[in-house]
PDB file of C-alpha atoms in Angstrom:
ATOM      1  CA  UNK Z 129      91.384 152.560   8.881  1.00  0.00           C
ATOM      2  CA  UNK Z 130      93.623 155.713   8.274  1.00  0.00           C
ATOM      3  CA  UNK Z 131      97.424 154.899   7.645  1.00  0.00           C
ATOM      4  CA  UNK Z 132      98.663 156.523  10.517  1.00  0.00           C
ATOM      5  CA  UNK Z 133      97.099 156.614  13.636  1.00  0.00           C
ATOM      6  CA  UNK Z 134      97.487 159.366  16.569  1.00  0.00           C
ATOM      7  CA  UNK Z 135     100.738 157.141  18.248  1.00  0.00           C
ATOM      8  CA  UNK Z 136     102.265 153.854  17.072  1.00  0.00           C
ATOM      9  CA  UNK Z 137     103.827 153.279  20.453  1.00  0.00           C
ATOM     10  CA  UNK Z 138     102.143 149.818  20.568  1.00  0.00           C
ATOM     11  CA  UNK Z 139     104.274 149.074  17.701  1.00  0.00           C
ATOM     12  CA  UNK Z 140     107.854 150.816  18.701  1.00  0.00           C
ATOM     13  CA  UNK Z 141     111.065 148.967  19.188  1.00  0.00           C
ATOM     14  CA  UNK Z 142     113.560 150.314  21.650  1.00  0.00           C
ATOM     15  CA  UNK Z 143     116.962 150.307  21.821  1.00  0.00           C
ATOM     16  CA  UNK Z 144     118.429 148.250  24.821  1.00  0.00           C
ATOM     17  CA  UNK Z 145     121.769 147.233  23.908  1.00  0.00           C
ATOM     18  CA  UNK Z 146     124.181 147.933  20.164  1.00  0.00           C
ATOM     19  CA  UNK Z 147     127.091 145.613  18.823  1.00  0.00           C
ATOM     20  CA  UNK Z 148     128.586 146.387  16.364  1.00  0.00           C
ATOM     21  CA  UNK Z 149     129.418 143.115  14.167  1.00  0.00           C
ATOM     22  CA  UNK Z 150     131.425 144.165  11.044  1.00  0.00           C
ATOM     23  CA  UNK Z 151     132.474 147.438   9.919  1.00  0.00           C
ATOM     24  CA  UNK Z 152     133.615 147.205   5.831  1.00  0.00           C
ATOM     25  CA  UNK Z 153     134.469 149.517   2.837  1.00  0.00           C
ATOM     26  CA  UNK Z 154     130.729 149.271   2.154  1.00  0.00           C
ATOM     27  CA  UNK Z 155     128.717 147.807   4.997  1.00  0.00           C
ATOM     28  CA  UNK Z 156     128.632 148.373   8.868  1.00  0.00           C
ATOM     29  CA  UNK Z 157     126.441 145.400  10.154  1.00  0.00           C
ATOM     30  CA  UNK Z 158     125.209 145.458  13.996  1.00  0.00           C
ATOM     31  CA  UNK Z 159     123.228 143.305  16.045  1.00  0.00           C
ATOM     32  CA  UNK Z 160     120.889 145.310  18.633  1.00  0.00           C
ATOM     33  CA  UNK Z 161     119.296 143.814  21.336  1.00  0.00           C
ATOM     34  CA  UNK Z 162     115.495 145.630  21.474  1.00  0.00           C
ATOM     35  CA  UNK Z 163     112.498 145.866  23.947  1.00  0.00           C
ATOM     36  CA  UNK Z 164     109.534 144.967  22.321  1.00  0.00           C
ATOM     37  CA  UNK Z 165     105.862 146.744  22.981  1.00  0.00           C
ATOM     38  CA  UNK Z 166     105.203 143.420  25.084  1.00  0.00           C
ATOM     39  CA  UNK Z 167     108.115 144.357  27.115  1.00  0.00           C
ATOM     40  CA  UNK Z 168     109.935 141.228  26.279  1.00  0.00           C
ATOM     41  CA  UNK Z 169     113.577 141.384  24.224  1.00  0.00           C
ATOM     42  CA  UNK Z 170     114.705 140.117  20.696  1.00  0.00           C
ATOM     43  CA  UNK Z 171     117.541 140.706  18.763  1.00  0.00           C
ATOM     44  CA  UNK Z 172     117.652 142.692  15.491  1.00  0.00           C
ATOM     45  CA  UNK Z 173     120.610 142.278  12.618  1.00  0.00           C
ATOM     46  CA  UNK Z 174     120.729 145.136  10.333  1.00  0.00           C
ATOM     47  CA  UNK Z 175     123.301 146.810   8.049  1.00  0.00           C
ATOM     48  CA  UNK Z 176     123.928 150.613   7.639  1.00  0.00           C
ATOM     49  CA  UNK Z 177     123.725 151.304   4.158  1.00  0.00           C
ATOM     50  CA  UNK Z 178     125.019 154.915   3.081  1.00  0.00           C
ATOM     51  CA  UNK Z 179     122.235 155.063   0.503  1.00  0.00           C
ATOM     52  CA  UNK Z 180     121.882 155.653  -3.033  1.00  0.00           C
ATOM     53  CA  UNK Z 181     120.225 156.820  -6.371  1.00  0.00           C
ATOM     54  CA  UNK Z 182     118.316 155.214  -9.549  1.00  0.00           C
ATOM     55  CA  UNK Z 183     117.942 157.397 -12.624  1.00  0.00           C
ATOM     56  CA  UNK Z 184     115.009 156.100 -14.810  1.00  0.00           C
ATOM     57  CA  UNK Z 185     116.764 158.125 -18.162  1.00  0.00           C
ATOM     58  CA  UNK Z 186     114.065 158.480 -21.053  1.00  0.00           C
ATOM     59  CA  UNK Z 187     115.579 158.895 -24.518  1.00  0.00           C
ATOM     60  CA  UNK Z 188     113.236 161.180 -26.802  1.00  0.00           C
ATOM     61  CA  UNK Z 189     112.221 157.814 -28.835  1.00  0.00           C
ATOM     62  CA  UNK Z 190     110.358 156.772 -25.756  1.00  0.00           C
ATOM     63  CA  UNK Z 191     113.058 153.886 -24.600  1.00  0.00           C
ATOM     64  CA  UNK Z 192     114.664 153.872 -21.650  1.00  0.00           C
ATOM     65  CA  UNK Z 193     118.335 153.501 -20.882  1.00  0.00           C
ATOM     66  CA  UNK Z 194     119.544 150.336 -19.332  1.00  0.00           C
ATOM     67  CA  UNK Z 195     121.873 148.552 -17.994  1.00  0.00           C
ATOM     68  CA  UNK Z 196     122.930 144.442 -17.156  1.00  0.00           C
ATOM     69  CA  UNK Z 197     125.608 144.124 -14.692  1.00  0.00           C
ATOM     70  CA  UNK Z 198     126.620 141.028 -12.642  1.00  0.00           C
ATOM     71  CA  UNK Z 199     125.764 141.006  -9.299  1.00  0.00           C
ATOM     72  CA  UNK Z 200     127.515 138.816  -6.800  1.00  0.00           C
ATOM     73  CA  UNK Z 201     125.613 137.877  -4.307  1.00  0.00           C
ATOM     74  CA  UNK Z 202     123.231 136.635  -6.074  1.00  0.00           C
ATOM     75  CA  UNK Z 203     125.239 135.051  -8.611  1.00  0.00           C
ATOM     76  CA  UNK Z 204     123.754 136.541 -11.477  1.00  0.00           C
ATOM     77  CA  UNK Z 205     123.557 139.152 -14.146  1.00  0.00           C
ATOM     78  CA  UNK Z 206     120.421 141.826 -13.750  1.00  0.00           C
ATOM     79  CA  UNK Z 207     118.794 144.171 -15.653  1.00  0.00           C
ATOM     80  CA  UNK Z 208     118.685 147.310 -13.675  1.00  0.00           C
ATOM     81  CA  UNK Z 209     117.762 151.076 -14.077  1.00  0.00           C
ATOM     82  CA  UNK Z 210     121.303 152.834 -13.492  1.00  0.00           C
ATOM     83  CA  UNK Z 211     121.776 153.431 -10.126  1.00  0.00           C
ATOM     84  CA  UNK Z 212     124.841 154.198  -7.516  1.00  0.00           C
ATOM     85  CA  UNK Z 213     125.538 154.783  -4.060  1.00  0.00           C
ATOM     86  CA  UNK Z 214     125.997 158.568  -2.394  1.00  0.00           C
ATOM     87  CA  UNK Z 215     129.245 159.111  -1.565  1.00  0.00           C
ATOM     88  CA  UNK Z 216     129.842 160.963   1.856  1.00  0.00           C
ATOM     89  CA  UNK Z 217     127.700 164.314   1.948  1.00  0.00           C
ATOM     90  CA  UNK Z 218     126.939 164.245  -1.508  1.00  0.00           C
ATOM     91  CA  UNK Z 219     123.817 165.635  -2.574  1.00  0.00           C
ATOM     92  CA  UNK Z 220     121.397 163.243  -4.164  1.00  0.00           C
ATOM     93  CA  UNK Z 221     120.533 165.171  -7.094  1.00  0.00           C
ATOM     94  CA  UNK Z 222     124.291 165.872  -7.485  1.00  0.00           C
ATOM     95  CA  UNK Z 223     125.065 161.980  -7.278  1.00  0.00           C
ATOM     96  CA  UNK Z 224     122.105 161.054 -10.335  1.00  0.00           C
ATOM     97  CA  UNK Z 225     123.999 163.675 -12.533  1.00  0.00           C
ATOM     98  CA  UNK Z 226     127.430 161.594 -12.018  1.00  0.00           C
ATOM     99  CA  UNK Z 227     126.159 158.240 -11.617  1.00  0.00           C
ATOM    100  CA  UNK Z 228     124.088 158.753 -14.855  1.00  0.00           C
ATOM    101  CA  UNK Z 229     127.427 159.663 -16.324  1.00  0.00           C
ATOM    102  CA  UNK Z 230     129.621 157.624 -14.923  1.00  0.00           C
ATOM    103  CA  UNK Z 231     127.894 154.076 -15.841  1.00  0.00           C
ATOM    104  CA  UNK Z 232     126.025 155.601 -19.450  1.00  0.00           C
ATOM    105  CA  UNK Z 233     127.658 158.184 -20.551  1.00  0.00           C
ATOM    106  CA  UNK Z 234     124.782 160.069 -20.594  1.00  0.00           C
ATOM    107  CA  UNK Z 235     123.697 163.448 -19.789  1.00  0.00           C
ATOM    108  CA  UNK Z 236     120.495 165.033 -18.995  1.00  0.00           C
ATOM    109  CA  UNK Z 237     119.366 168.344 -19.528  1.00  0.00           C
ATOM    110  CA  UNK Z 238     115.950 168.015 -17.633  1.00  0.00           C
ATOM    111  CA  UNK Z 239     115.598 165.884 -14.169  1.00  0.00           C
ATOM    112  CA  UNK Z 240     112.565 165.426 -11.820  1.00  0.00           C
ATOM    113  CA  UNK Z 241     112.917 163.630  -8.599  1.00  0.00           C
ATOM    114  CA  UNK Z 242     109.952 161.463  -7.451  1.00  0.00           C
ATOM    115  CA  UNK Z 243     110.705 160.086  -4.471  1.00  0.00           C
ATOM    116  CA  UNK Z 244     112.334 157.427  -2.042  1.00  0.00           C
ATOM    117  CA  UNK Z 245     112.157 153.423  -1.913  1.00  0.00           C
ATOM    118  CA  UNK Z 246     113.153 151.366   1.327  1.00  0.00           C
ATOM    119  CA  UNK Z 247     114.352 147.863  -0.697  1.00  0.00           C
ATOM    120  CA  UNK Z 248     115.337 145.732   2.006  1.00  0.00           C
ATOM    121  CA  UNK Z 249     113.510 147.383   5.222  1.00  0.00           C
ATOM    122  CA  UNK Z 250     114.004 143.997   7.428  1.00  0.00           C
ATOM    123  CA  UNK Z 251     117.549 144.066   7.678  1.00  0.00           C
ATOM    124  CA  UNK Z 252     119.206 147.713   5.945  1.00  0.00           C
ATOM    125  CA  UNK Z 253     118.922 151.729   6.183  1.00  0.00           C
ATOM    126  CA  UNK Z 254     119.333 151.440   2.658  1.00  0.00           C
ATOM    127  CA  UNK Z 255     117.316 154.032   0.761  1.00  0.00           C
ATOM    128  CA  UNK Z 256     116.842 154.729  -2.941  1.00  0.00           C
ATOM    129  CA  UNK Z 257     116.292 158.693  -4.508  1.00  0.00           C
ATOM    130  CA  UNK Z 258     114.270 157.827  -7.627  1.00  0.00           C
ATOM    131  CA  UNK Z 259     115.319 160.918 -10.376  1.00  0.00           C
ATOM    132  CA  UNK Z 260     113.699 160.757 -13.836  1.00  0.00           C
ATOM    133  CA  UNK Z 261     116.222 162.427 -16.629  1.00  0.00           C
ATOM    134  CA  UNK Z 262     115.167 163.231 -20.040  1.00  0.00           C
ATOM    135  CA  UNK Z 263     116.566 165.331 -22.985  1.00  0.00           C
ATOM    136  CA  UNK Z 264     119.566 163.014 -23.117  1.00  0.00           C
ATOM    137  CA  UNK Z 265     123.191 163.762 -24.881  1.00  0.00           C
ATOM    138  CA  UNK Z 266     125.525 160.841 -24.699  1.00  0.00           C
ATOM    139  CA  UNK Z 267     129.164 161.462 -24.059  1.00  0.00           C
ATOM    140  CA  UNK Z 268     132.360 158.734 -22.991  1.00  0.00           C
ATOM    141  CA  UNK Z 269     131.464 156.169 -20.077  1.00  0.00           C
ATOM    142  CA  UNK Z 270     133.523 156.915 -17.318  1.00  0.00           C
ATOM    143  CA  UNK Z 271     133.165 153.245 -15.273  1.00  0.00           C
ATOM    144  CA  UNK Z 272     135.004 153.070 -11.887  1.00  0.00           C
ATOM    145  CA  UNK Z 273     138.111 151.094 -11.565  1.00  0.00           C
ATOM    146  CA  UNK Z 274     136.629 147.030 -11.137  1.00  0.00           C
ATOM    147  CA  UNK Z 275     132.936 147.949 -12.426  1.00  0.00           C
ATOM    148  CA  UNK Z 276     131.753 146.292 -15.939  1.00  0.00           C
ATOM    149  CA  UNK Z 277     128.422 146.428 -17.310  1.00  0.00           C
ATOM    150  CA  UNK Z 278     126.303 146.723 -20.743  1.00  0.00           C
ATOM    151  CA  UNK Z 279     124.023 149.813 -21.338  1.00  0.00           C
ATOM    152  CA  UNK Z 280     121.409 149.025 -23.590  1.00  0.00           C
ATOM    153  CA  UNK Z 281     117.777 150.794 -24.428  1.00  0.00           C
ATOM    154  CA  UNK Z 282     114.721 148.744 -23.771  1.00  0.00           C
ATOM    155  CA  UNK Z 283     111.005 149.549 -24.389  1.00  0.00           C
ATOM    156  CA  UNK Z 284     108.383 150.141 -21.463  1.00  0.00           C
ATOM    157  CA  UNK Z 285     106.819 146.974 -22.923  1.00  0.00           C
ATOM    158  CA  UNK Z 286     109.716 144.968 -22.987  1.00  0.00           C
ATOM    159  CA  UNK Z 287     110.152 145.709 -19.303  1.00  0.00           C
ATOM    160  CA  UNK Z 288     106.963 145.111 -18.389  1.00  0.00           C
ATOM    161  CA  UNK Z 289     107.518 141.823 -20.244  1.00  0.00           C
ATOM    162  CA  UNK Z 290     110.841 140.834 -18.503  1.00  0.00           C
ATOM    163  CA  UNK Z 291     108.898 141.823 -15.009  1.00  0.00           C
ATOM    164  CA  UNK Z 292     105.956 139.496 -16.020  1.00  0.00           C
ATOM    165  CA  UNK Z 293     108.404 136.728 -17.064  1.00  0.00           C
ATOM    166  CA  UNK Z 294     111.235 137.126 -13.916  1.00  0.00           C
ATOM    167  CA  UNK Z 295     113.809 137.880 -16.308  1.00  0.00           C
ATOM    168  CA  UNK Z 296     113.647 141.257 -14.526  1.00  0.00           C
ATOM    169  CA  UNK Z 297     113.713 141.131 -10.324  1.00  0.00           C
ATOM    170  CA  UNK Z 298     116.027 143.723  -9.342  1.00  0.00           C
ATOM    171  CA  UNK Z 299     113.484 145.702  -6.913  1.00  0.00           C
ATOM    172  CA  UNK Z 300     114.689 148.985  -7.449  1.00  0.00           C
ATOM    173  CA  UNK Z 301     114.396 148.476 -11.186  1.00  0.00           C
ATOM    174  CA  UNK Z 302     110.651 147.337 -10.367  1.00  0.00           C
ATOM    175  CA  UNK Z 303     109.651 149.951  -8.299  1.00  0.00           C
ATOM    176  CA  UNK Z 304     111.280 152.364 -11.076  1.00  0.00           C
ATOM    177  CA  UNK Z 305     109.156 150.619 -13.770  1.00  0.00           C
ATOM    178  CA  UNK Z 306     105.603 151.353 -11.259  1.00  0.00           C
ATOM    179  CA  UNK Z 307     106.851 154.614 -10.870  1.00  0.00           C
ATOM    180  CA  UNK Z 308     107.234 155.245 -14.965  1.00  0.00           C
ATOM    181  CA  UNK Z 309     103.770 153.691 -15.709  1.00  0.00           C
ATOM    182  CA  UNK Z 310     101.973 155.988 -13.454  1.00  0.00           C
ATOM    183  CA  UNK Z 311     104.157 159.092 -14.863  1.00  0.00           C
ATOM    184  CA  UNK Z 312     103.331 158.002 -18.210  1.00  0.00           C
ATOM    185  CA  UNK Z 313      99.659 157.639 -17.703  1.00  0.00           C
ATOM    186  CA  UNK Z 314      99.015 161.119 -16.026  1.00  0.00           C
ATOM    187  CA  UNK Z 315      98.738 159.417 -12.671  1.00  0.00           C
ATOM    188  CA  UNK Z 316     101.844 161.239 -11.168  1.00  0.00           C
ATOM    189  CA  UNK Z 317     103.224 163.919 -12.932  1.00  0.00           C
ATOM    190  CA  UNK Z 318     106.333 165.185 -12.124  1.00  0.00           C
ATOM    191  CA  UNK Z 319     107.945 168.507 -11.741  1.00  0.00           C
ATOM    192  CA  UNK Z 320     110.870 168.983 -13.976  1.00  0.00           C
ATOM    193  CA  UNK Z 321     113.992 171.236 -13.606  1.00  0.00           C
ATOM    194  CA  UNK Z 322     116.634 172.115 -15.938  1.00  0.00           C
ATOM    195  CA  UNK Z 323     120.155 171.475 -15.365  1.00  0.00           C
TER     196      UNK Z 323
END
């Protein structure tokens, strides 16, 4: 079976009617009434996400720079990758650089993007820009008004330990830590750029 076949139209959703259900500081949530491939109609809830970064940052001792922040909705503190939304027509390489920043205090002088993740596909636009950073200086935190969180390092074992164990579930952070194995093995190498 190849992954893509000539047309997908047996699979396609369209578009029949759009209502919008909230519109927040964050979030703009819509239900869509669709026609289905059988002809038939459903309804699809989904939330327009603006979309965001994750910066796996490598310190030159091998360790990687974390962070465990409290995360509401689901009531609980996570280990995470750092990571932050794009703001309006801000370039994603441009939002890594400040996000990095912003939550660590950290700067890189070497980045290499890798690609995009789709976390929550069933209900959210939301998409991730994975950037690796290396050749780290640190520098002052500069956290936004309301945000609290500890930045820690962590070994690629320890991860992979916390993943085994669930003490790590964030699925950005996860799909950072498949991404990093594969980079570290040869597997995918990446092509770095200097700030």
């Amino acid at each position: 079976m190849t992954l893509k076949p000539s047309t997908d139209d047996h699979l396609i959703e369209y578009t029949v009617d759009h209502v919008e259900l909230l519109k927040g500081h964050f979030l703009h949530a819509f239900r869509d009434t669709v026609r289905l491939p059988s002809g038939d109609t459903a309804s699809r809830e989904f939330v327009i996400h603006p979309g965001a970064v994750m910066i796996i940052a490598m310190r030159d001792d091998g360790r990687l720079v974390m962070e465990r922040q409290y995360r509401y909705p689901v009531k609980q503190v996570m280990v995470e990758f750092p990571a932050g939304k794009l703001d309006p027509n801000e370039d994603h390489w441009a939002c890594a650089q400040r996000e990095l920043l912003e939550e660590t205090g950290y700067r890189a002088a070497e980045w290499a993007y890798a690609g995009v993740l789709h976390p929550v596909i069933s209900y959210s636009t939301e998409f991730i820009n994975i950037w690796f950073a290396r050749g780290l200086t640190q520098g002052e935190r500069q956290l936004d008004q309301g945000e609290f969180l500890d930045v820690f390092d962590a070994s690629v074992d320890e991860l992979l330990a916390w993943s085994r164990d669930g003490q790590l579930t964030d699925a950005k952070t996860l799909t950072g830590l498949l991404w990093l194995q594969n980079h570290l093995s040869g597997a995918w190498p990446l092509e770095w750029k200097r700030v």
